[in-house]
Tab-separated table of C-alpha atoms in Angstrom:
chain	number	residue	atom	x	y	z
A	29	UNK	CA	72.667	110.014	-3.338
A	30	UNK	CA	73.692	107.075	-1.349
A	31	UNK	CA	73.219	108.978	2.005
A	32	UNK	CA	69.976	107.887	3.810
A	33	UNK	CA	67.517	110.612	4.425
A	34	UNK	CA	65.953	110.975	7.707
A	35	UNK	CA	61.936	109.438	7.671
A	36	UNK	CA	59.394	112.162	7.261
A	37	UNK	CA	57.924	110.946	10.929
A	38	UNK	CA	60.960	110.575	12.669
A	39	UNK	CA	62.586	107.328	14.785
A	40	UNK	CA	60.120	104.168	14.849
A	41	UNK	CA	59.324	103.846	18.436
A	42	UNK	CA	60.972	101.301	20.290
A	43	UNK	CA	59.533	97.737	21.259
A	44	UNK	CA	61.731	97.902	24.767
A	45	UNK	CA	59.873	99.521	27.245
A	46	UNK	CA	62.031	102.513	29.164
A	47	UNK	CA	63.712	101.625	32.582
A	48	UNK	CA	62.545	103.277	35.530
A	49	UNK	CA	65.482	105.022	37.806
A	50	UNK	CA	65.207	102.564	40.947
A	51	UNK	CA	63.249	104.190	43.918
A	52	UNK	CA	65.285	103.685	47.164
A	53	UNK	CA	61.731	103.028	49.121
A	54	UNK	CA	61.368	99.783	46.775
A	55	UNK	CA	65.106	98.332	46.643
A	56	UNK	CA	67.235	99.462	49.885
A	57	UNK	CA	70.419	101.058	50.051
A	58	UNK	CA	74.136	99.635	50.918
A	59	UNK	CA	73.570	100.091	54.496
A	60	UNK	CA	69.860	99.049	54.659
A	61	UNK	CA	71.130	95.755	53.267
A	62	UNK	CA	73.948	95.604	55.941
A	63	UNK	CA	71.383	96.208	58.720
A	64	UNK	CA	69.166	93.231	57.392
A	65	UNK	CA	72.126	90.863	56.839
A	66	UNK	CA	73.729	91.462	60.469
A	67	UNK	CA	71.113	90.160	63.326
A	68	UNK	CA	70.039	92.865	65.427
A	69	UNK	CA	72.144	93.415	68.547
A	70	UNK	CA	72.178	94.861	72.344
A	71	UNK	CA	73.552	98.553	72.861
A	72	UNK	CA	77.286	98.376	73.417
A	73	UNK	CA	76.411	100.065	76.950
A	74	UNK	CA	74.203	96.514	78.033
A	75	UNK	CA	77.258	94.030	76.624
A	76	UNK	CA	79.504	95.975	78.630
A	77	UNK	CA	77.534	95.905	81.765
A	78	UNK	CA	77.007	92.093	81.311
A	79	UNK	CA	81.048	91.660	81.426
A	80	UNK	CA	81.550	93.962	84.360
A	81	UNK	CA	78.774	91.687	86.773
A	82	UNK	CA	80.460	88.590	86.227
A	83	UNK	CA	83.832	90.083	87.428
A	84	UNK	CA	82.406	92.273	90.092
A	85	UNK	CA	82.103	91.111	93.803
A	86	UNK	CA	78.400	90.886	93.677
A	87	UNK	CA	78.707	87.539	91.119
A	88	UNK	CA	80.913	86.293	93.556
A	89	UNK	CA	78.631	86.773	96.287
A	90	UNK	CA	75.837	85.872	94.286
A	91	UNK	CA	77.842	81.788	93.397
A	92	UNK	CA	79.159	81.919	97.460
A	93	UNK	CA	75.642	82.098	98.343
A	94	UNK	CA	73.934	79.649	95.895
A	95	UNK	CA	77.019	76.917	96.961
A	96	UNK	CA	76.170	77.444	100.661
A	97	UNK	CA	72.172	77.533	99.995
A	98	UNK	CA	72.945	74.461	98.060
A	99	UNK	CA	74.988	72.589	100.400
A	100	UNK	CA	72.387	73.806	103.474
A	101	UNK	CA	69.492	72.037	101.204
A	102	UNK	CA	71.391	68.829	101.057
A	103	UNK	CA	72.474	68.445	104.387
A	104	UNK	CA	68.548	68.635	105.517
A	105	UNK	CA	67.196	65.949	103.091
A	106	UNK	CA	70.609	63.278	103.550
A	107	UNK	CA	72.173	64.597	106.322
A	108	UNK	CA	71.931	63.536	109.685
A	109	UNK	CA	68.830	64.370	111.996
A	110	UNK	CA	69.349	66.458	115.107
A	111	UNK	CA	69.203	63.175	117.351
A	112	UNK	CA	72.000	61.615	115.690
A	113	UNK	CA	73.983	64.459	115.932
A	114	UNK	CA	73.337	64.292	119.582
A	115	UNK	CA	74.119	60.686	119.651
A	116	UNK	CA	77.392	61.407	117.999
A	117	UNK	CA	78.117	63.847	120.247
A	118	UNK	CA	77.369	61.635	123.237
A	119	UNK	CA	79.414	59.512	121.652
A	120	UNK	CA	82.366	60.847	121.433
A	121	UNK	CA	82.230	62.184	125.282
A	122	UNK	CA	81.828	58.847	125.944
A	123	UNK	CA	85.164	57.588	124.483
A	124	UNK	CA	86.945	60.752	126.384
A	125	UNK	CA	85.672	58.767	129.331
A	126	UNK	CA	86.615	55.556	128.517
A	127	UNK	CA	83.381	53.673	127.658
A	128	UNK	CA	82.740	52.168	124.790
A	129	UNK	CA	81.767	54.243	121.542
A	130	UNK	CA	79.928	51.674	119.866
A	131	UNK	CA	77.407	51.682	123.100
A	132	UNK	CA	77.490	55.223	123.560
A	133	UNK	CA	74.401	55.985	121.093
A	134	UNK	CA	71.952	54.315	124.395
A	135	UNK	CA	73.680	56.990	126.998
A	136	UNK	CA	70.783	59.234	128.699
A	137	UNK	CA	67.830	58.213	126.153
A	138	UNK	CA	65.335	60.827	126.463
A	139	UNK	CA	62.094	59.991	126.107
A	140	UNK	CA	59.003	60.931	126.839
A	141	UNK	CA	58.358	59.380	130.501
A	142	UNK	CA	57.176	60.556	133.325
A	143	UNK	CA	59.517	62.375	136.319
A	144	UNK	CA	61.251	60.118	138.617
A	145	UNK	CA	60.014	61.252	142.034
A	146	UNK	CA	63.033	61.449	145.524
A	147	UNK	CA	61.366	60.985	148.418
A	148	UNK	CA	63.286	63.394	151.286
A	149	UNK	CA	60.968	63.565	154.039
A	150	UNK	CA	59.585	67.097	152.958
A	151	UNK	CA	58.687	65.943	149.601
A	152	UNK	CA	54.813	66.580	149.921
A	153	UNK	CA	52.916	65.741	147.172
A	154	UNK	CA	56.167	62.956	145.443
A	155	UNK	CA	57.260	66.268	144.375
A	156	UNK	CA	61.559	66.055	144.221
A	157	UNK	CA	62.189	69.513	144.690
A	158	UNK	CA	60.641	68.968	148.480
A	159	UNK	CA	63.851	68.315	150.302
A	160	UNK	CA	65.447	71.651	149.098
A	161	UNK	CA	63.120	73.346	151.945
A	162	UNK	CA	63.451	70.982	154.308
A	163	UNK	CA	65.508	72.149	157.718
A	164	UNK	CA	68.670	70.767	156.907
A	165	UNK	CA	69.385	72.528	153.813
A	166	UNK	CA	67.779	75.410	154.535
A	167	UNK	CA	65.490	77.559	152.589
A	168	UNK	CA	66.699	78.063	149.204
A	169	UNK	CA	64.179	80.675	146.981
A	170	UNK	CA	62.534	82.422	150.043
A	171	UNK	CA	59.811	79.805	150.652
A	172	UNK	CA	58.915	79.008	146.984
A	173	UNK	CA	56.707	76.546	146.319
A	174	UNK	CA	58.643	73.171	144.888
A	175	UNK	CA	55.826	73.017	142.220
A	176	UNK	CA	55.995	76.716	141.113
A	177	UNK	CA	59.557	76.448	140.374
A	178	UNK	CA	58.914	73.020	138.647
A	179	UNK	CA	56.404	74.985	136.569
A	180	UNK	CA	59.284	77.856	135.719
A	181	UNK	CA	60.649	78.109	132.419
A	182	UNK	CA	64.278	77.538	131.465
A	183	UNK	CA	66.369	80.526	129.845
A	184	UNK	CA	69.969	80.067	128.552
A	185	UNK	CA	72.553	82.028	126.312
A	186	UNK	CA	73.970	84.892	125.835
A	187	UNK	CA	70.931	86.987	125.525
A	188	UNK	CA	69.051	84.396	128.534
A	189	UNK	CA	66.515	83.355	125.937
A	190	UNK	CA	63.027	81.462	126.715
A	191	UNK	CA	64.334	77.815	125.273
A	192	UNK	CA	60.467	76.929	124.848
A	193	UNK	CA	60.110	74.160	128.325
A	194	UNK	CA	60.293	73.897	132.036
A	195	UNK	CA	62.113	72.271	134.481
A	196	UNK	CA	59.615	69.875	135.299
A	197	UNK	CA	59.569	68.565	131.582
A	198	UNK	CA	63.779	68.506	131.536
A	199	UNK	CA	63.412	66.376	134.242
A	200	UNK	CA	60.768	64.038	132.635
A	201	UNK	CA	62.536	63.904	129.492
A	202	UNK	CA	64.919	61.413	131.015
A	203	UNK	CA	64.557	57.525	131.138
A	204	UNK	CA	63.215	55.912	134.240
A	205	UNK	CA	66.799	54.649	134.610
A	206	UNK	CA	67.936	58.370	134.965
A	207	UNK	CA	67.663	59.444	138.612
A	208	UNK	CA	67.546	63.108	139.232
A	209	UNK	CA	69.323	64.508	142.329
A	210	UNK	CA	69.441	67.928	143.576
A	211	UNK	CA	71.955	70.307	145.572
A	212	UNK	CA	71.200	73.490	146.508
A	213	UNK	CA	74.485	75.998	146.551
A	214	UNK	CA	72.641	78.822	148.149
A	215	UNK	CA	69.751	80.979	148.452
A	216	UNK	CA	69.126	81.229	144.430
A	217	UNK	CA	71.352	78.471	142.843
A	218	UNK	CA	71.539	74.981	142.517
A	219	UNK	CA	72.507	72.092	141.084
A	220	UNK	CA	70.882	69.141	139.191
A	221	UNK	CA	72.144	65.852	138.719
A	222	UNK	CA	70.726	63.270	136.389
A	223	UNK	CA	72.625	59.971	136.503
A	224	UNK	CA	72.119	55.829	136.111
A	225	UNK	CA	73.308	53.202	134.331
A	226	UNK	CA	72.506	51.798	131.343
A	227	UNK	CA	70.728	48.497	131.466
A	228	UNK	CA	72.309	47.179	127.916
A	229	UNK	CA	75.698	48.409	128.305
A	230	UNK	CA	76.377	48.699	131.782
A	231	UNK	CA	77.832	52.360	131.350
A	232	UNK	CA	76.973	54.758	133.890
A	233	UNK	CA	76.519	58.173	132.759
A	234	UNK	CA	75.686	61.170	134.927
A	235	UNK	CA	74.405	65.146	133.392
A	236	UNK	CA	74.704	67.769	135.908
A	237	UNK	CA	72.983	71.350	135.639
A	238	UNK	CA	73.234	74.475	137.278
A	239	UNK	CA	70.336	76.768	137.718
A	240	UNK	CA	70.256	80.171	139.355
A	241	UNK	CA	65.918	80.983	140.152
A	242	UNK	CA	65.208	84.595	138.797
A	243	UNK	CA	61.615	86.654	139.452
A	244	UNK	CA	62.103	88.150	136.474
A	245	UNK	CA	64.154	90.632	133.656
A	246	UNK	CA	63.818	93.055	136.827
A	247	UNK	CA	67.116	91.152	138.377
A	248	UNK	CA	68.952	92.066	135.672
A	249	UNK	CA	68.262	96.058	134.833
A	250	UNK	CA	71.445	96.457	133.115
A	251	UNK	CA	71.339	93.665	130.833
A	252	UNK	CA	68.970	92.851	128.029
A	253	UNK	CA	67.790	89.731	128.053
A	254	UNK	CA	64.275	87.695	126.198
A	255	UNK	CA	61.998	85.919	128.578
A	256	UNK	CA	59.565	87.133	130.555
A	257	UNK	CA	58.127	86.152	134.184
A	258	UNK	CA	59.898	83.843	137.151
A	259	UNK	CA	62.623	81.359	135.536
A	260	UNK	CA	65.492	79.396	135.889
A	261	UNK	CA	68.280	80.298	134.086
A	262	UNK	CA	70.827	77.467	132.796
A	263	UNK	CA	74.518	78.541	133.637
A	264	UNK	CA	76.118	75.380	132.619
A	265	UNK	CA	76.083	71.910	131.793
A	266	UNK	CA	78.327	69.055	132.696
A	267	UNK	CA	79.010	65.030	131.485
A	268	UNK	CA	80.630	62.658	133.715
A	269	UNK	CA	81.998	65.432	135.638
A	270	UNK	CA	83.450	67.217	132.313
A	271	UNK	CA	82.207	70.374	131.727
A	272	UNK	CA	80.522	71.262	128.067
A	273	UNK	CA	81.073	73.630	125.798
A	274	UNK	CA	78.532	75.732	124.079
A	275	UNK	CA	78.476	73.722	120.857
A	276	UNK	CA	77.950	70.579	122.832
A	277	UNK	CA	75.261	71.895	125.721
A	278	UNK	CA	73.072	73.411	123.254
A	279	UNK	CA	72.614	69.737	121.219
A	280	UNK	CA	71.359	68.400	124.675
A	281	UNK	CA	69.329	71.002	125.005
A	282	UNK	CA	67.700	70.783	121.474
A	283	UNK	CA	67.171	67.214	122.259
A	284	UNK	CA	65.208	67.676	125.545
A	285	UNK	CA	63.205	70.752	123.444
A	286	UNK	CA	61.997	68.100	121.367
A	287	UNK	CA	61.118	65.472	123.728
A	288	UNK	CA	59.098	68.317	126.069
A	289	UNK	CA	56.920	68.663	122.593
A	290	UNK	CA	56.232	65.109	122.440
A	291	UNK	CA	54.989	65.023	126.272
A	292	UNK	CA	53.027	67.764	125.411
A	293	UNK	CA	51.053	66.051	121.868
């Protein structure tokens, strides 16, 4: 009797709406989450590769050659221009020699004036090369003309390169207080001397060249060599009776270069 007895229509429906089983498309998984949370990352292959370049020879070349390009940069915008270097290198022949270093940066000014012409008799046409033909030296290059071998370009180094003037413009490159002098050695060389004394310091200073006259690359069939065309080749270069070495010639050198392009503007 006091048992309840089941409604005629069954349970009363329920007021809480059923819960849906959650769809894995809607609300992600365990690792889905884990993905999301942790940012995404190389391949294990690229961080690998990364380590290995900066401790493989290739970085090191790589920082070698930014330190030199670096240091190359900076010497060309504060460093010192190609004259002073010249002037320091005058400078210090000069104290081998005894004169005074602090005076040294006025030894052999080039600049841009014109040849100082030696009258020898022969010298037709103020031209200084004219007593080199004359009877009592001799002939020297088989009857060349003085002025076609002051015309001539100069070669020098290893490889006897064109070094972009002639021996008429070395010679002009030279204060007027620079006398040139010449002495021929035989029937293809000879020697150059530029010397005079400074007016401010008193220091007398003398360069002395010696050329061998060539036709040509012909001369030399065994050897390779870059010029072209009748030229005289630059053997070596002496200060105040000291010979040079390469380092030191080729500064001179550069320096007359540049003056022969200012004659020429």
């Amino acid at each position: 009797m006091n048992e309840r007895e089941p409604p005629p229509f069954g349970d009363a429906p329920s007021l809480v709406p059923p819960v849906a089983p959650p769809d894995p498309r809607i609300l992600p998984g365990e690792k889905q989450r884990e993905a999301k949370a942790e940012p995404r990352s190389r391949p294990r292959s690229a961080r690998e590769a990364d380590a290995s370049f900066f401790t493989s020879r290739k970085y090191v070349l790589l920082v070698a050659g930014l330190v030199v390009f670096a240091g190359g940069a900076y010497k060309s915008v504060f460093g010192p221009t190609s004259a002073e270097r010249s002037t320091a290198v005058r400078a210090d022949l000069a104290a081998k020699h005894g004169n005074d270093a602090s005076t040294a940066t006025s030894t052999a000014p080039l600049s841009p004036v014109a040849p100082v012409v030696v009258d020898a008799g022969n010298g037709a046409g103020g031209n200084p090369f004219g007593w080199l033909w004359s009877a009592a030296t001799g002939t020297m290059t088989n009857g060349m003309a003085p002025s076609e071998l002051m015309r001539r370009k100069l070669v020098a180094g290893p490889m006897l390169s064109d070094i972009g003037f002639t021996l008429g413009e070395l010679v002009a490159g030279f204060d007027t207080y620079m006398h040139p002098s010449f002495e021929p050695m035989d029937a293809d060389r000879f020697i150059l001397r530029i010397s005079g004394t400074d007016p401010l310091s008193k220091a007398t200073y003398e360069y002395a060249f010696r050329f061998v006259a060539t036709d040509g690359p012909e001369d030399f069939p065994s050897r390779h060599v870059e010029f072209t065309g009748p030229a005289v080749i630059i053997t070596d270069l002496a200060l105040n009776g000291e010979l040079l070495g390469e380092n030191d010639a080729f500064t001179i050198l550069l320096q007359l270069q540049q003056q022969a392009r200012i004659m020429r503007r």
